[in-house]
Amino acid sequence: MTERITGHTELIGLIATPIRHSLSPTMHNEAFAKLGLDYVYLAFEVDNQELKDVIQGFRALKLRGFNVSMPNKTKVCEYLDALSPAAQLVGAVNTVVNDNGVLTGHITDGTGYMRALAEEKIDIIGKKMTLCGAGGAATAICVQAALDGVKEISIFNQKDRFFDNAKETMKKIQDNTNCTVNLYDIADVKRMGTEIDDSVIFTNATGVGMKPYVGQTLLPDANMLRPDLVVSDVVYNPLKTRLLEIAEEKGCRTINGLSMMLWQGAKAFEIWTGKQMPVDFIKNILF
Ligand code: NAD
């Protein structure tokens, strides 16, 4: 007879659509089992239309917390009681904790990114970074980097709806932190070269590199990279994107998106349980 789930077991959820491909249920359930914590983590296919009812239901059932992914990360803020400082600046949430009926939203993607760098002893505090992207992942990274003390961030994005989003993010960061933010059209190749020259790290924070863009990169010229530059990618499938292949050839240190993904999950785990996720153990299970 299994004693894994009893009348005492508490539920932690994940709401998104599509969601069946997610690695988070395996990550969290394995970590709960490893540490002997009496929780179970389940994924629910939830879209914006059902969101209000779902959050009400989660409140009524007194869930300890839940993760939120697309398309609900922004909309869910309307139904929460409080937001962390980073979630307020990003305007999105990927983790919610229920403390005695008070639902507080956090965004752990940015802390995941910063922790992934710290684990590799890469220090970008007080320095400059250049990144491509202005969507959810990029915004979370920029906000957390600015809150943690990165001095200057240069964002490159194509002129789509995310470009306007980046203008707002830029203003919010500059009003609330000491970080300077620059925003450029990704078509400005010459400017990208000079910004990378002044930076300690170059990051791809878009989906270019994963399906349907496998084998592609937004870096226009391999010669923009130099051996003492760190190059990172938020994409973790494939683990080695075209950008990281080029960076390796140029002798750069590279960081793939797996570590960020693990550490954003680890931060959520800590918020719910107060315990450190056994990250090395989980990494071996997932990959
Ligand atoms: P999003 O839809 O919010 O933003 C997409 C961004 O990519 C925008 O800046 C958009 O302008 C840009 N973009 C899209 N297609 C492009 C193209 N063809 N050329 C140039 N730019 C293009 O998405 P998101 O939530 O920010 O996710 C971006 C990537 O980050 C995804 O691959 C996602 O899997 C990954 N991600 C990884 C982690 C992690 O923990 N490693 C966490 C969150 C997201």
PDB file of N, CA, C and O in Angstrom, residues 110-111 114-115 125-126 143-150 177:
ATOM      1  N   GLY A 110      13.456  35.528 -13.324  1.00  0.00           N
ATOM      2  CA  GLY A 110      14.628  36.402 -13.225  1.00  0.00           C
ATOM      3  C   GLY A 110      15.601  35.937 -12.153  1.00  0.00           C
ATOM      4  O   GLY A 110      16.821  35.938 -12.361  1.00  0.00           O
ATOM      5  N   THR A 111      15.061  35.509 -11.005  1.00  0.00           N
ATOM      6  CA  THR A 111      15.964  34.996  -9.955  1.00  0.00           C
ATOM      7  C   THR A 111      16.620  33.701 -10.434  1.00  0.00           C
ATOM      8  O   THR A 111      17.774  33.431 -10.105  1.00  0.00           O
ATOM      9  N   MET A 114      19.559  34.752 -12.584  1.00  0.00           N
ATOM     10  CA  MET A 114      20.668  35.294 -11.799  1.00  0.00           C
ATOM     11  C   MET A 114      21.343  34.188 -10.977  1.00  0.00           C
ATOM     12  O   MET A 114      22.561  34.161 -10.830  1.00  0.00           O
ATOM     13  N   ARG A 115      20.555  33.263 -10.460  1.00  0.00           N
ATOM     14  CA  ARG A 115      21.118  32.175  -9.662  1.00  0.00           C
ATOM     15  C   ARG A 115      21.953  31.230 -10.541  1.00  0.00           C
ATOM     16  O   ARG A 115      22.995  30.722 -10.119  1.00  0.00           O
ATOM     17  N   ILE A 125      27.117  41.909 -11.433  1.00  0.00           N
ATOM     18  CA  ILE A 125      26.665  43.047 -10.619  1.00  0.00           C
ATOM     19  C   ILE A 125      27.594  44.239 -10.849  1.00  0.00           C
ATOM     20  O   ILE A 125      28.821  44.099 -10.838  1.00  0.00           O
ATOM     21  N   GLY A 126      26.999  45.415 -11.075  1.00  0.00           N
ATOM     22  CA  GLY A 126      27.782  46.627 -11.328  1.00  0.00           C
ATOM     23  C   GLY A 126      28.334  46.688 -12.747  1.00  0.00           C
ATOM     24  O   GLY A 126      29.095  47.582 -13.083  1.00  0.00           O
ATOM     25  N   VAL A 143      14.413  42.922 -15.140  1.00  0.00           N
ATOM     26  CA  VAL A 143      13.973  43.475 -13.852  1.00  0.00           C
ATOM     27  C   VAL A 143      14.822  42.918 -12.713  1.00  0.00           C
ATOM     28  O   VAL A 143      15.303  43.665 -11.858  1.00  0.00           O
ATOM     29  N   GLN A 144      15.038  41.611 -12.695  1.00  0.00           N
ATOM     30  CA  GLN A 144      15.805  41.029 -11.586  1.00  0.00           C
ATOM     31  C   GLN A 144      17.262  41.476 -11.632  1.00  0.00           C
ATOM     32  O   GLN A 144      17.857  41.788 -10.592  1.00  0.00           O
ATOM     33  N   ALA A 145      17.808  41.531 -12.842  1.00  0.00           N
ATOM     34  CA  ALA A 145      19.203  41.991 -12.973  1.00  0.00           C
ATOM     35  C   ALA A 145      19.330  43.418 -12.435  1.00  0.00           C
ATOM     36  O   ALA A 145      20.262  43.734 -11.688  1.00  0.00           O
ATOM     37  N   ALA A 146      18.360  44.269 -12.777  1.00  0.00           N
ATOM     38  CA  ALA A 146      18.391  45.663 -12.304  1.00  0.00           C
ATOM     39  C   ALA A 146      18.221  45.721 -10.788  1.00  0.00           C
ATOM     40  O   ALA A 146      18.945  46.452 -10.104  1.00  0.00           O
ATOM     41  N   LEU A 147      17.289  44.935 -10.247  1.00  0.00           N
ATOM     42  CA  LEU A 147      17.084  44.923  -8.791  1.00  0.00           C
ATOM     43  C   LEU A 147      18.334  44.421  -8.065  1.00  0.00           C
ATOM     44  O   LEU A 147      18.658  44.885  -6.980  1.00  0.00           O
ATOM     45  N   ASP A 148      19.033  43.479  -8.687  1.00  0.00           N
ATOM     46  CA  ASP A 148      20.227  42.899  -8.049  1.00  0.00           C
ATOM     47  C   ASP A 148      21.461  43.791  -8.195  1.00  0.00           C
ATOM     48  O   ASP A 148      22.490  43.509  -7.595  1.00  0.00           O
ATOM     49  N   GLY A 149      21.389  44.824  -9.051  1.00  0.00           N
ATOM     50  CA  GLY A 149      22.515  45.765  -9.121  1.00  0.00           C
ATOM     51  C   GLY A 149      23.310  45.762 -10.414  1.00  0.00           C
ATOM     52  O   GLY A 149      24.420  46.321 -10.445  1.00  0.00           O
ATOM     53  N   VAL A 150      22.773  45.161 -11.472  1.00  0.00           N
ATOM     54  CA  VAL A 150      23.438  45.302 -12.776  1.00  0.00           C
ATOM     55  C   VAL A 150      23.369  46.780 -13.171  1.00  0.00           C
ATOM     56  O   VAL A 150      22.344  47.439 -12.983  1.00  0.00           O
ATOM     57  N   THR A 177      15.044  51.605  -9.999  1.00  0.00           N
ATOM     58  CA  THR A 177      16.369  51.056  -9.663  1.00  0.00           C
ATOM     59  C   THR A 177      17.436  52.045 -10.156  1.00  0.00           C
ATOM     60  O   THR A 177      17.120  53.044 -10.794  1.00  0.00           O
TER      61      THR A 177
END
